[in-house]
Each structure stands twice: as structure tokens, then as C-alpha cells.
Amino acid sequence: MATENIEISGAGEQETAPTALAEPESSAEAATARVRAYPVAPGVRLNVRSGPGTDYRIVRVLPEGTTVPIYCQRPGDSVTGPYGTSNLWDCIANSQYVSDAYVRTGTDGYVAPRCA
């Protein structure tokens, strides 16, 4: 399987993610091929954590105006943010999570598969 660099808008960093060049070999590969990006709330510098909760360590901070890919989602600590209160956490890279309460997905529910 090939890889491509995905620019996380405004973050100044790149993540490498698999991309399908032919028929996906598994449902996980098919899901990865359909990853969508969503904007972080305006005016927010968002903490990225190593797990789905506020007790996990901060691994980096996203600058204002960032758009993030959501590879999968999982429940965790409940957080209140610009888009309401949510216990969903969005996996934006390997072992990197942001609270869904700060990401404009257009719904209070899942927009990506549940993380394994």
C-alpha cells in the first residue's frame, strides 16, 4: 500500500496516512481511504492529547484555523466546548486525540468509525 503526506491545515506538520491505489484489502483500509477533514472552532488553539481524556498528556497544540482529519472516534472524558458537551474524542493521528466538542462535524454523533 502506498502512503501520501497529508497537510494538516495551519498546523505546519504533515502526517503520513495510507491511501488506496487499487481495491482496498480490508474494511479498515476502505475506511482510511474515506477520511474527511473538519475545521476546529474559530479562535481556538486546541490541545492534542495522547488519549481520549483531559488527564492524558498534551502532545502538541493546534493553531487557530486548523482543519483536522478524523480517522476514528472513541468515547472518553466529557468536555464542554463551542459545539456543546461531548464525550467523543477524535483521533487525528496515531495516538493523538482532540475533543469533538471543539471540532465542527455537524453532528453530536459519530462521523468516523469507532477506534479499535
C-alpha positions as a LaTeX table, in Angstrom:
\begin{tabular}{lrrr}
\hline
Residue & $x$ (\AA) & $y$ (\AA) & $z$ (\AA) \\
\hline
Met1 & 0.00 & 0.00 & 0.00 \\
Ala2 & 1.26 & 3.48 & $-0.85$ \\
Thr3 & 1.40 & 6.42 & 1.51 \\
Glu4 & 0.82 & 10.10 & 0.99 \\
Asn5 & 1.60 & 13.15 & 3.06 \\
Ile6 & $-1.49$ & 14.89 & 4.38 \\
Glu7 & $-1.09$ & 18.54 & 5.30 \\
Ile8 & $-3.00$ & 19.46 & 8.44 \\
Ser9 & $-4.07$ & 22.94 & 7.52 \\
Gly10 & $-2.47$ & 25.56 & 9.71 \\
Ala11 & $-0.52$ & 23.03 & 11.77 \\
Gly12 & 2.72 & 23.24 & 9.81 \\
Glu13 & 3.17 & 19.49 & 10.18 \\
Gln14 & 2.45 & 16.55 & 7.94 \\
Glu15 & 1.04 & 13.18 & 8.83 \\
Thr16 & 1.51 & 10.06 & 6.74 \\
Ala17 & $-1.58$ & 8.02 & 6.05 \\
Pro18 & $-2.24$ & 5.05 & 3.82 \\
Thr19 & $-4.05$ & 5.73 & 0.59 \\
Ala20 & $-5.68$ & 3.11 & $-1.60$ \\
Leu21 & $-4.35$ & 2.82 & $-5.14$ \\
Ala22 & $-6.38$ & $-0.25$ & $-6.00$ \\
Glu23 & $-9.23$ & $-2.13$ & $-4.36$ \\
Pro24 & $-8.92$ & $-1.92$ & $-0.56$ \\
Glu25 & $-7.85$ & $-5.18$ & 1.02 \\
Ser26 & $-9.90$ & $-4.73$ & 4.19 \\
Ser27 & $-12.68$ & $-2.62$ & 5.63 \\
Ala28 & $-10.08$ & $-0.72$ & 7.71 \\
Glu29 & $-8.24$ & 0.26 & 4.53 \\
Ala30 & $-11.53$ & 1.26 & 2.91 \\
Ala31 & $-12.34$ & 3.49 & 5.91 \\
Thr32 & $-8.89$ & 5.11 & 5.78 \\
Ala33 & $-9.38$ & 5.89 & 2.10 \\
Arg34 & $-12.51$ & 7.92 & 3.01 \\
Val35 & $-11.08$ & 10.08 & 5.79 \\
Arg36 & $-12.69$ & 13.54 & 5.93 \\
Ala37 & $-11.26$ & 16.71 & 7.44 \\
Tyr38 & $-13.22$ & 19.07 & 9.71 \\
Pro39 & $-12.50$ & 22.60 & 10.98 \\
Val40 & $-11.58$ & 23.34 & 14.58 \\
Ala41 & $-13.71$ & 26.06 & 16.23 \\
Pro42 & $-12.70$ & 29.59 & 15.20 \\
Gly43 & $-10.29$ & 31.38 & 17.52 \\
Val44 & $-9.29$ & 28.17 & 19.32 \\
Arg45 & $-5.79$ & 26.85 & 19.92 \\
Leu46 & $-6.65$ & 23.21 & 20.55 \\
Asn47 & $-4.75$ & 20.80 & 22.81 \\
Val48 & $-3.98$ & 17.44 & 21.19 \\
Arg49 & $-3.75$ & 14.68 & 23.77 \\
Ser50 & $-2.22$ & 11.20 & 23.79 \\
Gly51 & $-5.59$ & 9.62 & 24.65 \\
Pro52 & $-9.33$ & 10.36 & 24.87 \\
Gly53 & $-9.42$ & 12.47 & 28.01 \\
Thr54 & $-8.15$ & 15.56 & 29.76 \\
Asp55 & $-5.88$ & 13.51 & 32.03 \\
Tyr56 & $-3.80$ & 12.37 & 29.04 \\
Arg57 & $-0.67$ & 14.36 & 28.29 \\
Ile58 & $-0.72$ & 17.17 & 25.73 \\
Val59 & 1.40 & 16.12 & 22.73 \\
Arg60 & 1.01 & 19.38 & 20.77 \\
Val61 & $-1.25$ & 22.41 & 20.36 \\
Leu62 & $-3.04$ & 23.13 & 17.09 \\
Pro63 & $-3.02$ & 26.77 & 15.97 \\
Glu64 & $-6.17$ & 28.76 & 15.20 \\
Gly65 & $-7.77$ & 28.00 & 11.84 \\
Thr66 & $-6.73$ & 24.35 & 11.74 \\
Thr67 & $-8.61$ & 21.64 & 9.88 \\
Val68 & $-8.15$ & 18.08 & 11.16 \\
Pro69 & $-8.69$ & 14.65 & 9.63 \\
Ile70 & $-10.78$ & 12.27 & 11.75 \\
Tyr71 & $-9.57$ & 8.69 & 11.31 \\
Cys72 & $-11.74$ & 7.22 & 14.07 \\
Gln73 & $-13.60$ & 8.25 & 17.21 \\
Arg74 & $-13.96$ & 6.86 & 20.72 \\
Pro75 & $-15.72$ & 7.77 & 23.94 \\
Gly76 & $-13.75$ & 9.38 & 26.75 \\
Asp77 & $-13.97$ & 12.29 & 29.18 \\
Ser78 & $-16.92$ & 14.61 & 28.71 \\
Val79 & $-15.83$ & 18.10 & 27.60 \\
Thr80 & $-17.82$ & 21.30 & 27.02 \\
Gly81 & $-16.71$ & 23.45 & 24.10 \\
Pro82 & $-18.03$ & 25.72 & 21.36 \\
Tyr83 & $-20.05$ & 22.88 & 19.82 \\
Gly84 & $-21.69$ & 21.66 & 23.02 \\
Thr85 & $-20.79$ & 18.98 & 25.53 \\
Ser86 & $-19.45$ & 15.71 & 24.18 \\
Asn87 & $-17.70$ & 12.59 & 25.40 \\
Leu88 & $-16.50$ & 11.79 & 21.86 \\
Trp89 & $-12.81$ & 12.15 & 21.06 \\
Asp90 & $-11.48$ & 12.35 & 17.51 \\
Cys91 & $-8.30$ & 10.51 & 16.56 \\
Ile92 & $-6.45$ & 12.89 & 14.22 \\
Ala93 & $-3.18$ & 10.93 & 14.01 \\
Asn94 & $-1.60$ & 7.91 & 15.68 \\
Ser95 & $-2.27$ & 8.27 & 19.44 \\
Gln96 & $-3.39$ & 11.91 & 19.01 \\
Tyr97 & $-6.89$ & 12.92 & 20.14 \\
Val98 & $-8.95$ & 16.11 & 20.30 \\
Ser99 & $-12.32$ & 16.61 & 21.93 \\
Asp100 & $-15.17$ & 16.53 & 19.42 \\
Ala101 & $-16.72$ & 19.49 & 21.29 \\
Tyr102 & $-14.12$ & 21.68 & 19.52 \\
Val103 & $-14.46$ & 20.22 & 16.01 \\
Arg104 & $-17.30$ & 21.26 & 13.68 \\
Thr105 & $-18.57$ & 17.93 & 12.36 \\
Gly106 & $-22.21$ & 19.00 & 12.04 \\
Thr107 & $-23.49$ & 16.34 & 14.44 \\
Asp108 & $-23.28$ & 15.18 & 18.05 \\
Gly109 & $-22.74$ & 11.60 & 16.88 \\
Tyr110 & $-20.05$ & 9.59 & 15.16 \\
Val111 & $-18.77$ & 10.77 & 11.75 \\
Ala112 & $-16.00$ & 8.18 & 11.55 \\
Pro113 & $-15.59$ & 4.54 & 12.61 \\
Arg114 & $-15.04$ & 3.72 & 16.27 \\
Cys115 & $-11.38$ & 3.35 & 17.16 \\
Ala116 & $-10.25$ & $-0.21$ & 17.75 \\
\hline
\end{tabular}
